[in-house]
PDB file of C-alpha atoms in Angstrom:
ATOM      1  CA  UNK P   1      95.797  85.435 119.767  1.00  0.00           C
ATOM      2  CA  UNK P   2      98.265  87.749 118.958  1.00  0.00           C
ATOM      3  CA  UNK P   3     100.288  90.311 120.973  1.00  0.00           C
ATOM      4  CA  UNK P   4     101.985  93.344 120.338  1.00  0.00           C
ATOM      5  CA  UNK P   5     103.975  95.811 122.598  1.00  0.00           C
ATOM      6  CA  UNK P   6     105.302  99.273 122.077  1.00  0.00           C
ATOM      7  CA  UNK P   7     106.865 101.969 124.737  1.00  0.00           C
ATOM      8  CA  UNK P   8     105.432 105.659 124.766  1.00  0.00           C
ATOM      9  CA  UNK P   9     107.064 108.282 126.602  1.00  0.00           C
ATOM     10  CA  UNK P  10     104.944 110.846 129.012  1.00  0.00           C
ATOM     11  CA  UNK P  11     105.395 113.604 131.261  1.00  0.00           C
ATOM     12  CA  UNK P  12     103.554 112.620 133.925  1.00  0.00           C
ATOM     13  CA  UNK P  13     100.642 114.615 135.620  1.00  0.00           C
ATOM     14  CA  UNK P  14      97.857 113.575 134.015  1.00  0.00           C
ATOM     15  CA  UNK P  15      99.399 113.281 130.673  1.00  0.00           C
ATOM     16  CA  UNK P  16      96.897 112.346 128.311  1.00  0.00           C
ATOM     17  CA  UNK P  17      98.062 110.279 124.862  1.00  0.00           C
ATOM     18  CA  UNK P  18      96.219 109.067 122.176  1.00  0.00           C
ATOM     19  CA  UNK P  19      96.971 105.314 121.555  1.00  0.00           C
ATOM     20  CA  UNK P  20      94.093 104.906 118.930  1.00  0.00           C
ATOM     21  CA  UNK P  21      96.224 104.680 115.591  1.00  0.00           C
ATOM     22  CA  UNK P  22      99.004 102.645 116.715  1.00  0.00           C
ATOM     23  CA  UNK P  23      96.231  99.886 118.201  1.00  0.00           C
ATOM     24  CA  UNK P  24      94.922 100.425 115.362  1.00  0.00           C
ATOM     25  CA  UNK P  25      98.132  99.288 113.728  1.00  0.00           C
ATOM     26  CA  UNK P  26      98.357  96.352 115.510  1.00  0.00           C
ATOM     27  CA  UNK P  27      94.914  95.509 115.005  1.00  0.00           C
ATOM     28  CA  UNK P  28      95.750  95.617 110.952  1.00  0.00           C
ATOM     29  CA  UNK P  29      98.578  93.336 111.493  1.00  0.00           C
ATOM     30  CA  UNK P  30      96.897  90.817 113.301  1.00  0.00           C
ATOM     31  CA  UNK P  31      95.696  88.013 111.112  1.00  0.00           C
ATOM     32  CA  UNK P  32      92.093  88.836 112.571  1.00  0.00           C
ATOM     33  CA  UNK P  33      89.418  90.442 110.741  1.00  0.00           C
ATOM     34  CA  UNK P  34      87.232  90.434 113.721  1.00  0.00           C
ATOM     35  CA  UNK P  35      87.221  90.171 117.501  1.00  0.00           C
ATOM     36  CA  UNK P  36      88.320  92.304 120.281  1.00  0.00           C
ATOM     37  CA  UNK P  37      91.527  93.916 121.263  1.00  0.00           C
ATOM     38  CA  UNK P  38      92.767  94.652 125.058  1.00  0.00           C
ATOM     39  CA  UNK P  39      95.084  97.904 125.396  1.00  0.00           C
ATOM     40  CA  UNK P  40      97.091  97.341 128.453  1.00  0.00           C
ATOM     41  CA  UNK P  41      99.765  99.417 130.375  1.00  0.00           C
ATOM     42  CA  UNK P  42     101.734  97.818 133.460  1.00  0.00           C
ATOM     43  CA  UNK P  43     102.034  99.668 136.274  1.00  0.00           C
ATOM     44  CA  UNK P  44     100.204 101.055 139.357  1.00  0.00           C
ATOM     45  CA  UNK P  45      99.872 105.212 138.428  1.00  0.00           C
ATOM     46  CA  UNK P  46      98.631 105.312 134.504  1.00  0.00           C
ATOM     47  CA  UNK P  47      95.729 104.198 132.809  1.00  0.00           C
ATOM     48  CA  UNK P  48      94.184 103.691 129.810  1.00  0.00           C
ATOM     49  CA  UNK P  49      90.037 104.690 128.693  1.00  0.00           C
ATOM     50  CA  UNK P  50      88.499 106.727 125.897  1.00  0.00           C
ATOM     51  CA  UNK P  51      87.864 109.910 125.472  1.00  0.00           C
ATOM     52  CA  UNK P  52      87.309 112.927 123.006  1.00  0.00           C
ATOM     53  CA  UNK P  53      90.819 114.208 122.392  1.00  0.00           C
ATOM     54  CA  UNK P  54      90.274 117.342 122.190  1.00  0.00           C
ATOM     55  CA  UNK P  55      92.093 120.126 123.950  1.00  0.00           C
ATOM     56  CA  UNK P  56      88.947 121.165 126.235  1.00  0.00           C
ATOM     57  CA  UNK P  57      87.676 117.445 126.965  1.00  0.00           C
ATOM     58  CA  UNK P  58      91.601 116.603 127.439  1.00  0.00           C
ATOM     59  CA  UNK P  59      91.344 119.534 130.013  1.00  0.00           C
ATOM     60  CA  UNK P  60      88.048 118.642 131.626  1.00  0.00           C
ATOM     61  CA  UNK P  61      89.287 115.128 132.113  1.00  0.00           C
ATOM     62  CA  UNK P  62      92.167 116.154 134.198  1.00  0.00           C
ATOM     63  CA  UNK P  63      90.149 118.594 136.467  1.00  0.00           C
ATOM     64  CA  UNK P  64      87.710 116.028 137.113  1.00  0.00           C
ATOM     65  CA  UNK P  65      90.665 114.103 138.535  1.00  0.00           C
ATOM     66  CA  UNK P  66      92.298 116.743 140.476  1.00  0.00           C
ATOM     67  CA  UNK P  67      88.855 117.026 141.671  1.00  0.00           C
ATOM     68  CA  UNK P  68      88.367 113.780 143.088  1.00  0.00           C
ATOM     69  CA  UNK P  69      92.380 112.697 143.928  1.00  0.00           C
ATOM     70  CA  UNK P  70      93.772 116.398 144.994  1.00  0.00           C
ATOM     71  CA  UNK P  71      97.441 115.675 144.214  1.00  0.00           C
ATOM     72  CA  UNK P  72      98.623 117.846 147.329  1.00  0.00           C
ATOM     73  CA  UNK P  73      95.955 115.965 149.426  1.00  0.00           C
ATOM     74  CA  UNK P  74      97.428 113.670 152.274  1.00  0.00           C
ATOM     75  CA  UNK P  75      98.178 110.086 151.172  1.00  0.00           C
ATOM     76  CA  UNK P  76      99.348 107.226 153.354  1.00  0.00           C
ATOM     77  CA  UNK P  77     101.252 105.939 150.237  1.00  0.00           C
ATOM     78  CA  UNK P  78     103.489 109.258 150.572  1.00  0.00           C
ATOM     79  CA  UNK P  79     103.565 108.671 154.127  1.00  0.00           C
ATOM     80  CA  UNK P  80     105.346 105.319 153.897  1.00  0.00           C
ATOM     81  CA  UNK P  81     107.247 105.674 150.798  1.00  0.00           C
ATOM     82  CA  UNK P  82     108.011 109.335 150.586  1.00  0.00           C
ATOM     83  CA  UNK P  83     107.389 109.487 147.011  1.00  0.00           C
ATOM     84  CA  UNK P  84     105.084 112.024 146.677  1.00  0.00           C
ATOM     85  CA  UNK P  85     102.858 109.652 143.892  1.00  0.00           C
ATOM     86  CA  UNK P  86     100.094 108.935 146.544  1.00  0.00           C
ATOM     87  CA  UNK P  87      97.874 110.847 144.262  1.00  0.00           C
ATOM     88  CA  UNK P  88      98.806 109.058 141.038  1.00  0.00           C
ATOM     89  CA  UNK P  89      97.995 105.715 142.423  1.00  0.00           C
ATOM     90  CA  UNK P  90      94.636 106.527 143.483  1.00  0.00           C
ATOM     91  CA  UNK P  91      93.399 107.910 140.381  1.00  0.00           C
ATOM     92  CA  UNK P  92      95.055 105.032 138.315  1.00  0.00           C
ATOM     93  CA  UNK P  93      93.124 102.483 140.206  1.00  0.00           C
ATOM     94  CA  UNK P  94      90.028 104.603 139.539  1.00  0.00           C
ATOM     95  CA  UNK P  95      89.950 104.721 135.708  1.00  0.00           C
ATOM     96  CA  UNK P  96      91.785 101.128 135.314  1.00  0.00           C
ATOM     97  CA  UNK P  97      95.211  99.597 133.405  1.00  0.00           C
ATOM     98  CA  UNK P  98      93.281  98.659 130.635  1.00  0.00           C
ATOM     99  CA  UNK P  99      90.722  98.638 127.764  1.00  0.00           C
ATOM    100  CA  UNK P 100      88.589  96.295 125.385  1.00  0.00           C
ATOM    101  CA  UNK P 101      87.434  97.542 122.214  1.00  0.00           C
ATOM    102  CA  UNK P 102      85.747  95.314 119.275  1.00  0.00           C
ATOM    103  CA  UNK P 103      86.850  95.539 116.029  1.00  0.00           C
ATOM    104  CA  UNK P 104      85.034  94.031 112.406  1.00  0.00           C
ATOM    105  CA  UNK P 105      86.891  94.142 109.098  1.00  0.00           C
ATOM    106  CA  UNK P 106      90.607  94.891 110.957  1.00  0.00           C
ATOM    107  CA  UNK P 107      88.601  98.381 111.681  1.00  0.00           C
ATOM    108  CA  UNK P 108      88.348  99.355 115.498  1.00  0.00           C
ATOM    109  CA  UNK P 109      84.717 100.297 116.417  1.00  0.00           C
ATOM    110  CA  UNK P 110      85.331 103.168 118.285  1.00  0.00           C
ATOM    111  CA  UNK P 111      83.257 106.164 117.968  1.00  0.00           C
ATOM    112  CA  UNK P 112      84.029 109.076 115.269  1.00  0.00           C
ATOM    113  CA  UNK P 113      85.054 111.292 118.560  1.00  0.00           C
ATOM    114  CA  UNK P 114      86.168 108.256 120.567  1.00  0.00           C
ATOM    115  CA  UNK P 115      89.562 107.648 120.895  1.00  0.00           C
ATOM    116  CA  UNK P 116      92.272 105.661 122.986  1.00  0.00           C
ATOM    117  CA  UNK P 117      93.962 107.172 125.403  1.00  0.00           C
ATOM    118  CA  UNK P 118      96.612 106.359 128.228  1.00  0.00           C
ATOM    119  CA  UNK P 119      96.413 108.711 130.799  1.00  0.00           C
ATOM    120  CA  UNK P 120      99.831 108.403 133.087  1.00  0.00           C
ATOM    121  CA  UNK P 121      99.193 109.884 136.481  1.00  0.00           C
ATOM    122  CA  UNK P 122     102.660 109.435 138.127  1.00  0.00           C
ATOM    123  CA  UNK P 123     104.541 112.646 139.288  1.00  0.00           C
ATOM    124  CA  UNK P 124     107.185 112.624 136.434  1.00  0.00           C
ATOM    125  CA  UNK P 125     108.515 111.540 132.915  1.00  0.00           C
ATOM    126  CA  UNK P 126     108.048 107.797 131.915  1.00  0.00           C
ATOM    127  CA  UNK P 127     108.857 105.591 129.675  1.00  0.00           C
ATOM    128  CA  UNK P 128     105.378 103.382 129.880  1.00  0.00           C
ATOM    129  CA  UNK P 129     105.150  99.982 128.040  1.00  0.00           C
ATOM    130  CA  UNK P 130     101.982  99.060 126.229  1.00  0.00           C
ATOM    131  CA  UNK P 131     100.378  95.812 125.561  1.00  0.00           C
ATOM    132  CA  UNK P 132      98.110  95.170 122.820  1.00  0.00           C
ATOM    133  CA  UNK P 133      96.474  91.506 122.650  1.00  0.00           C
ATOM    134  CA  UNK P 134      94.327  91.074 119.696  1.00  0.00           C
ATOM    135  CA  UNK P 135      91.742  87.876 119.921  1.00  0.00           C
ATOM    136  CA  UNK P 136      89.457  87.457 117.068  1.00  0.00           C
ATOM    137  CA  UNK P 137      88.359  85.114 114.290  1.00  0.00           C
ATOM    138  CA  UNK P 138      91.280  84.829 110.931  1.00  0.00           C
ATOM    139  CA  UNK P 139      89.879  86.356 107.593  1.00  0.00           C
ATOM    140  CA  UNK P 140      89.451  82.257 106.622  1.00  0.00           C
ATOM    141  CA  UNK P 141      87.138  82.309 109.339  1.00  0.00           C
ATOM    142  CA  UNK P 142      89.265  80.010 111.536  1.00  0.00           C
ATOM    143  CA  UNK P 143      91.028  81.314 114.916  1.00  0.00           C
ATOM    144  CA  UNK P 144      94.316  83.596 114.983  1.00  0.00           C
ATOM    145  CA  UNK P 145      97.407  82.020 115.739  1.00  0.00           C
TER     146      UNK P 145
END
């Protein structure tokens, strides 16, 4: 097993950014050559998935979510806290805090339009923490350490 963690700032609102080359990164520093990695982010209002990144899939994404978790909707969650982040907690829960992708030869095997992306949902700037555990088989073919 090994673990690796690095902190990406956002703006909030559905801010979409692409993790894939920096997991990929940690992937290649692993002493793994194959196995499966788990992107993580802490936290109740951003999540992580893949996705096309590409401007209009990027912008369909976000619709989809303002579709289904109307930010100016009524939330208990604003009711009782008064932070206005109802919203952001809903649709975090929805897509999930985290991700498992295989990878052979160090290489991630993602699709050729696939990518890795935290989404943060919360109604401002962040400074989000990310956790990458990588758990595969050594190039020896013994376990990583």
């Amino acid at each position: 097993m090994y673990n690796e963690r690095f902190v990406v700032s956002t703006r909030g609102f559905a801010d979409i950014l692409d993790l894939t080359e920096k997991v990929q990164r940690v992937v290649a520093a692993s002493n793994a050559s194959s196995g499966l990695v788990n992107v993580f982010v802490p936290g109740s209002t951003a999540g992580v998935t893949t996705v096309e990144y590409e401007s209009g899939a990027l912008e369909d994404l976000k619709r989809a979510f303002e579709r289904v978790a109307p930010q100016n909707d009524d939330y208990e969650h604003n009711n009782r806290w008064g932070d206005g982040n109802g919203f952001s907690h809903v649709r975090a829960a929805m897509l999930g805090p985290s991700l498992t992708v295989p990878f052979e030869q160090r290489k991630l095997l993602h699709g050729t339009w696939q990518q890795i992306v935290l989404v943060d949902f919360d109604n401002r700037p962040r400074k989000r923490d990310v956790v990458v555990s990588v758990l595969g088989t050594a190039s020896k073919g013994g376990p990583t350490s």
